[in-house]
Short mmCIF file of C-alpha atoms and ligand atoms in Angstrom, two decimals:
data_model
loop_
_atom_site.label_atom_id
_atom_site.label_comp_id
_atom_site.label_asym_id
_atom_site.label_seq_id
_atom_site.Cartn_x
_atom_site.Cartn_y
_atom_site.Cartn_z
CA MET A 1 0.00 0.00 0.00
CA GLU A 2 2.78 2.37 1.01
CA HIS A 3 4.60 1.53 -2.21
CA THR A 4 1.50 2.28 -4.24
CA LEU A 5 1.06 5.66 -2.56
CA THR A 6 4.71 6.56 -3.10
CA ARG A 7 4.48 5.68 -6.76
CA ILE A 8 1.35 7.75 -7.23
CA LYS A 9 2.95 10.68 -5.37
CA ASP A 10 5.98 10.40 -7.65
CA HIS A 11 3.75 10.60 -10.68
CA ALA A 12 1.80 13.62 -9.47
CA ASP A 13 4.23 16.12 -10.98
CA LEU A 14 4.47 14.42 -14.37
CA THR A 15 2.55 15.42 -17.46
CA VAL A 16 0.35 12.93 -19.33
CA ALA A 17 2.95 12.79 -22.12
CA GLU A 18 5.66 11.95 -19.57
CA LEU A 19 3.48 9.30 -17.93
CA ARG A 20 2.90 7.71 -21.35
CA THR A 21 6.64 7.30 -21.84
CA LEU A 22 6.92 5.50 -18.48
CA VAL A 23 4.47 2.77 -19.53
CA ASP A 24 6.32 -0.38 -20.65
CA PRO A 25 4.65 -1.40 -23.93
CA LEU A 26 5.90 -4.97 -23.50
CA ARG A 27 4.14 -5.42 -20.15
CA LEU A 28 0.72 -3.96 -20.83
CA PRO A 29 -2.22 -5.84 -19.34
CA ARG A 30 -3.36 -8.31 -22.02
CA HIS A 31 -6.92 -7.70 -20.99
CA MET A 32 -8.05 -4.81 -18.83
CA ALA A 33 -11.55 -4.41 -17.42
CA ILE A 34 -13.18 -1.38 -15.81
CA ILE A 35 -16.10 -1.08 -13.39
CA MET A 36 -17.15 2.46 -14.26
CA ASP A 37 -18.77 3.56 -11.01
CA GLY A 38 -19.83 6.90 -9.55
CA ASN A 39 -21.83 8.58 -12.31
CA GLY A 40 -24.80 9.20 -9.99
CA ARG A 41 -22.66 10.62 -7.18
CA TRP A 42 -20.80 12.89 -9.60
CA ALA A 43 -24.11 14.32 -10.79
CA ALA A 44 -25.51 14.67 -7.25
CA LYS A 45 -22.40 16.59 -6.15
CA LYS A 46 -23.07 19.06 -8.94
CA GLY A 47 -26.81 19.25 -8.24
CA LEU A 48 -27.53 17.58 -11.60
CA PRO A 49 -29.83 14.66 -12.45
CA ARG A 50 -28.18 11.21 -12.45
CA ILE A 51 -28.40 11.01 -16.23
CA ALA A 52 -26.00 13.96 -16.50
CA GLY A 53 -23.42 11.75 -14.80
CA HIS A 54 -23.98 8.96 -17.34
CA LYS A 55 -23.68 11.44 -20.21
CA ARG A 56 -20.34 12.73 -18.93
CA GLY A 57 -19.41 9.08 -18.26
CA MET A 58 -19.86 8.33 -21.93
CA GLU A 59 -17.36 11.07 -22.83
CA VAL A 60 -14.86 9.48 -20.45
CA VAL A 61 -15.43 6.13 -22.19
CA HIS A 62 -14.35 7.85 -25.42
CA GLU A 63 -11.19 9.20 -23.78
CA VAL A 64 -10.26 5.89 -22.14
CA VAL A 65 -10.95 3.75 -25.23
CA THR A 66 -8.86 6.09 -27.37
CA ALA A 67 -5.98 6.06 -24.87
CA CYS A 68 -6.02 2.24 -24.50
CA ALA A 69 -6.09 1.70 -28.27
CA LYS A 70 -3.19 4.12 -28.76
CA LEU A 71 -1.18 2.46 -25.97
CA GLY A 72 -1.70 -0.95 -27.58
CA VAL A 73 -3.77 -2.65 -24.86
CA PRO A 74 -4.97 -5.85 -26.59
CA ALA A 75 -8.41 -6.05 -24.95
CA LEU A 76 -10.62 -3.76 -22.86
CA THR A 77 -13.90 -4.80 -21.23
CA LEU A 78 -16.17 -2.08 -19.85
CA TYR A 79 -19.00 -2.86 -17.43
CA ALA A 80 -21.66 -0.73 -19.11
CA PHE A 81 -24.83 -2.41 -17.78
CA SER A 82 -25.20 -5.25 -15.30
CA THR A 83 -28.06 -7.74 -14.96
CA GLU A 84 -28.84 -5.92 -11.67
CA ASN A 85 -29.03 -2.51 -13.41
CA TRP A 86 -32.44 -3.50 -14.86
CA LYS A 87 -33.82 -2.85 -11.34
CA ARG A 88 -33.08 0.90 -11.63
CA PRO A 89 -35.95 3.36 -12.25
CA ALA A 90 -37.37 2.81 -15.76
CA PRO A 91 -36.46 6.33 -17.04
CA GLU A 92 -32.79 5.80 -16.04
CA VAL A 93 -32.69 2.36 -17.71
CA SER A 94 -34.22 3.81 -20.82
CA PHE A 95 -31.72 6.71 -20.81
CA LEU A 96 -28.80 4.28 -20.48
CA MET A 97 -30.12 2.29 -23.44
CA SER A 98 -30.43 5.40 -25.59
CA LEU A 99 -26.94 6.46 -24.51
CA LEU A 100 -25.61 3.09 -25.66
CA THR A 101 -27.14 3.63 -29.09
CA LEU A 102 -25.74 7.17 -29.23
CA TYR A 103 -22.33 5.88 -28.17
CA LEU A 104 -22.22 3.30 -30.96
CA ARG A 105 -23.47 5.80 -33.56
CA GLN A 106 -20.78 8.28 -32.54
CA GLU A 107 -17.90 5.91 -31.92
CA LEU A 108 -18.07 3.55 -34.87
CA SER A 109 -15.84 5.91 -36.84
CA LEU A 110 -13.29 5.94 -33.97
CA MET A 111 -13.34 2.13 -33.88
CA LYS A 112 -12.63 2.01 -37.59
CA ARG A 113 -9.92 4.67 -37.39
CA GLU A 114 -8.16 2.99 -34.46
CA ASN A 115 -8.53 -0.56 -35.88
CA ILE A 116 -10.71 -1.57 -32.88
CA ARG A 117 -12.85 -4.72 -33.02
CA PHE A 118 -16.14 -4.32 -31.19
CA SER A 119 -17.53 -7.15 -29.12
CA THR A 120 -20.01 -7.73 -26.27
CA ILE A 121 -20.57 -10.09 -23.37
CA GLY A 122 -23.88 -10.60 -21.57
CA LEU A 123 -27.45 -11.08 -22.67
CA VAL A 124 -27.55 -8.68 -25.60
CA GLU A 125 -30.93 -10.17 -26.58
CA ASP A 126 -32.41 -8.40 -23.50
CA LEU A 127 -31.63 -4.96 -24.97
CA PRO A 128 -34.05 -2.81 -26.98
CA SER A 129 -34.04 -3.48 -30.73
CA GLU A 130 -32.42 -0.16 -31.70
CA ALA A 131 -29.43 -0.81 -29.45
CA ARG A 132 -29.19 -4.39 -30.74
CA ALA A 133 -29.20 -3.18 -34.33
CA TRP A 134 -26.27 -0.82 -33.62
CA ILE A 135 -24.42 -3.55 -31.76
CA ASP A 136 -24.78 -5.87 -34.77
CA LYS A 137 -23.68 -3.10 -37.12
CA ALA A 138 -20.62 -2.20 -35.02
CA LYS A 139 -19.63 -5.88 -34.75
CA ALA A 140 -20.07 -6.49 -38.48
CA GLU A 141 -18.22 -3.35 -39.56
CA THR A 142 -15.26 -3.91 -37.25
CA ALA A 143 -15.06 -7.72 -37.52
CA SER A 144 -11.82 -7.74 -39.49
CA ASN A 145 -10.05 -5.12 -37.35
CA ALA A 146 -6.95 -6.55 -35.75
CA GLY A 147 -6.21 -3.90 -33.12
CA MET A 148 -7.72 -3.65 -29.63
CA VAL A 149 -10.87 -5.61 -28.81
CA LEU A 150 -13.39 -3.27 -27.19
CA ASP A 151 -15.79 -5.44 -25.27
CA LEU A 152 -18.91 -3.97 -23.65
CA ALA A 153 -20.52 -5.95 -20.83
CA LEU A 154 -24.25 -5.42 -21.40
CA SER A 155 -26.95 -7.05 -19.30
CA TYR A 156 -23.98 -8.96 -17.92
CA GLY A 157 -23.69 -10.94 -14.69
CA GLY A 158 -20.75 -13.17 -13.80
CA ARG A 159 -22.79 -15.83 -11.98
CA ARG A 160 -25.27 -16.05 -14.84
CA GLU A 161 -22.39 -16.46 -17.29
CA ILE A 162 -20.97 -19.35 -15.21
CA ILE A 163 -24.38 -21.03 -14.90
CA GLU A 164 -24.97 -20.77 -18.65
CA ALA A 165 -21.55 -22.31 -19.26
CA ALA A 166 -22.36 -25.14 -16.84
CA LYS A 167 -25.65 -25.82 -18.63
CA LYS A 168 -23.96 -25.99 -22.04
CA ILE A 169 -21.27 -28.28 -20.66
CA ALA A 170 -23.93 -30.55 -19.13
CA ALA A 171 -25.72 -30.72 -22.49
CA ASP A 172 -22.46 -31.51 -24.30
CA MET A 173 -21.70 -34.24 -21.79
CA LYS A 174 -25.15 -35.71 -22.17
CA SER A 175 -24.76 -35.84 -25.93
CA GLY A 176 -21.29 -37.37 -25.59
CA LYS A 177 -19.49 -34.36 -27.09
CA ILE A 178 -17.18 -34.13 -24.09
CA GLU A 179 -16.18 -36.63 -21.42
CA PRO A 180 -16.57 -35.52 -17.77
CA SER A 181 -12.91 -36.43 -17.20
CA ALA A 182 -11.87 -34.07 -20.03
CA LEU A 183 -13.34 -31.01 -18.32
CA ASP A 184 -10.56 -28.71 -17.16
CA GLU A 185 -10.15 -24.93 -16.67
CA ARG A 186 -9.26 -24.39 -20.30
CA THR A 187 -12.30 -26.27 -21.57
CA PHE A 188 -14.57 -24.49 -19.08
CA SER A 189 -13.22 -21.08 -20.17
CA GLY A 190 -14.18 -22.01 -23.72
CA TYR A 191 -17.85 -22.00 -22.70
CA LEU A 192 -17.77 -18.47 -21.24
CA ASP A 193 -18.76 -15.26 -23.05
CA THR A 194 -15.10 -14.22 -22.92
CA ARG A 195 -13.84 -17.37 -24.69
CA GLU A 196 -12.06 -15.33 -27.37
CA MET A 197 -10.55 -12.79 -24.99
CA PRO A 198 -7.01 -12.91 -23.58
CA GLU A 199 -6.40 -13.63 -19.89
CA LEU A 200 -7.74 -10.86 -17.62
CA ASP A 201 -4.76 -9.04 -16.06
CA LEU A 202 -6.08 -5.82 -14.54
CA VAL A 203 -9.45 -4.69 -13.17
CA ILE A 204 -10.00 -1.03 -12.30
CA ARG A 205 -12.94 0.16 -10.21
CA THR A 206 -13.64 3.86 -9.79
CA SER A 207 -15.53 5.78 -7.07
CA GLY A 208 -13.84 4.31 -3.99
CA GLU A 209 -16.05 1.21 -3.78
CA GLN A 210 -14.08 -1.99 -3.25
CA ARG A 211 -16.38 -4.69 -4.61
CA VAL A 212 -16.42 -6.88 -7.69
CA SER A 213 -20.21 -6.63 -8.18
CA ASN A 214 -20.74 -9.86 -10.13
CA PHE A 215 -18.23 -8.82 -12.82
CA LEU A 216 -15.99 -11.36 -14.62
CA LEU A 217 -15.98 -13.66 -11.57
CA TRP A 218 -14.23 -16.61 -13.22
CA GLN A 219 -11.86 -14.42 -15.23
CA MET A 220 -10.76 -12.40 -12.16
CA ALA A 221 -9.00 -15.40 -10.57
CA TYR A 222 -5.47 -14.02 -11.10
CA ALA A 223 -6.23 -10.44 -12.07
CA GLU A 224 -4.69 -7.49 -10.27
CA LEU A 225 -7.31 -5.20 -8.72
CA TYR A 226 -6.92 -1.43 -8.72
CA PHE A 227 -9.29 0.86 -6.84
CA THR A 228 -9.38 4.63 -7.21
CA GLU A 229 -11.40 7.29 -5.42
CA ALA A 230 -12.05 9.16 -8.68
CA LEU A 231 -15.68 9.07 -9.77
CA TRP A 232 -15.99 7.71 -13.31
CA PRO A 233 -16.97 11.08 -14.88
CA ASP A 234 -13.79 12.57 -13.36
CA PHE A 235 -11.52 9.69 -14.48
CA THR A 236 -8.91 10.88 -16.95
CA GLU A 237 -6.16 9.49 -19.17
CA ARG A 238 -3.78 10.49 -16.37
CA ASP A 239 -5.68 8.23 -13.92
CA LEU A 240 -5.60 5.43 -16.48
CA LEU A 241 -1.83 5.74 -16.97
CA ILE A 242 -1.24 5.83 -13.21
CA ALA A 243 -3.33 2.63 -12.84
CA ILE A 244 -1.32 0.89 -15.57
CA LEU A 245 1.98 2.05 -14.05
CA ASP A 246 0.81 0.77 -10.66
CA TYR A 247 -0.01 -2.59 -12.29
CA GLN A 248 3.39 -2.69 -13.97
CA GLY A 249 5.06 -2.07 -10.61
CA ARG A 250 3.43 -5.10 -8.99
CA GLN A 251 4.97 -8.52 -8.70
CA ARG A 252 2.54 -11.18 -9.91
CA ARG A 253 3.35 -14.45 -8.21
CA PHE A 254 0.46 -16.72 -9.28
CA GLY A 255 0.83 -18.68 -6.03
CA LYS A 256 4.65 -18.97 -6.21
CA THR A 257 7.16 -17.35 -3.85
CA SER A 258 9.24 -14.26 -4.73
CA GLU A 259 12.35 -16.48 -4.59
CA GLN A 260 10.89 -18.87 -7.18
CA LEU A 261 10.29 -15.89 -9.43
CA GLY A 262 13.94 -14.90 -9.06
CA SER A 263 13.53 -11.52 -7.37
C1 LIG B 1 -22.33 3.30 -12.52
O1 LIG B 1 -22.56 4.57 -11.94
C2 LIG B 1 -22.45 3.34 -13.94
C3 LIG B 1 -23.40 2.66 -14.67
C4 LIG B 1 -24.41 1.81 -14.07
C5 LIG B 1 -23.46 2.76 -16.12
C6 LIG B 1 -22.18 2.94 -16.84
C7 LIG B 1 -22.47 3.81 -18.01
C8 LIG B 1 -21.64 4.76 -18.50
C9 LIG B 1 -20.28 4.96 -18.00
C10 LIG B 1 -22.06 5.68 -19.57
C11 LIG B 1 -22.43 5.06 -20.84
C12 LIG B 1 -21.41 4.16 -21.38
C13 LIG B 1 -21.51 3.62 -22.61
C14 LIG B 1 -20.49 2.66 -23.06
C15 LIG B 1 -22.62 3.93 -23.51
P1 LIG B 1 -23.73 4.72 -10.90
O2 LIG B 1 -24.91 5.27 -11.62
O3 LIG B 1 -23.98 3.42 -10.20
O4 LIG B 1 -23.14 5.77 -9.91
P2 LIG B 1 -23.44 5.90 -8.35
O5 LIG B 1 -22.91 4.64 -7.70
O6 LIG B 1 -22.67 7.11 -7.96
O7 LIG B 1 -24.92 6.05 -8.21
#
């Protein structure tokens, strides 16, 4: 903890351009995921309706996606709407759905320009038809892009994803497609929504909350977690770079000792 604070303090005087040069391009997280929290609190602090926080949050998504693509992060998953978010007041849910459509309309050109491939996890079939149509369009028009994968978690829940995988595995066992003895972590991962994504290395959560909120539960097994007090609408490229530098300063042991890792 003390190390983390020292590092952040050291970075406080540096410009964004200087921070960028400190990032080691060979040790970027292969897959980074963000729980974008605090939109409502940001708006309340400013005496604005909650939806104003989501609107500003969408602008931050633009900034962060652009920065990650330019850095060369291979995959970025953003928690845009959880299975639990359906329980929010209907006008807020409906605003978030229209914001998703607006986001895809506006950002498709950025995805093309930055060679980003668009993808989703979660129950996209739950979303309104207009949003689904834009999702299909963005996926189709970026399918051959070989740069960063931008993955939006939409109507996503980690437990649901695991249960769905278990059901499919059970069906495949029943039909003889796989033997129970052949089921291992690799095979199980192949039944998850993230089957084509690289290993999850870093999860960032904004707004000071320290929870995982049913996000990428299986995938988080060996991920590094990074929590910041910044509310999502206040999160900047600088915060992103500091999070990545913090990640790059950590020793990942995967259950081994420091001595085994040779340091
Ligand atoms: C959490 O803040 C945020 C969400 C539930 C939605 C995330 C949506 C965005 C960042 C904007 C749209 C993004 C895209 C990709 C279209 P909260 O409302 O729970 O904040 P609070 O905890 O302060 O109430």
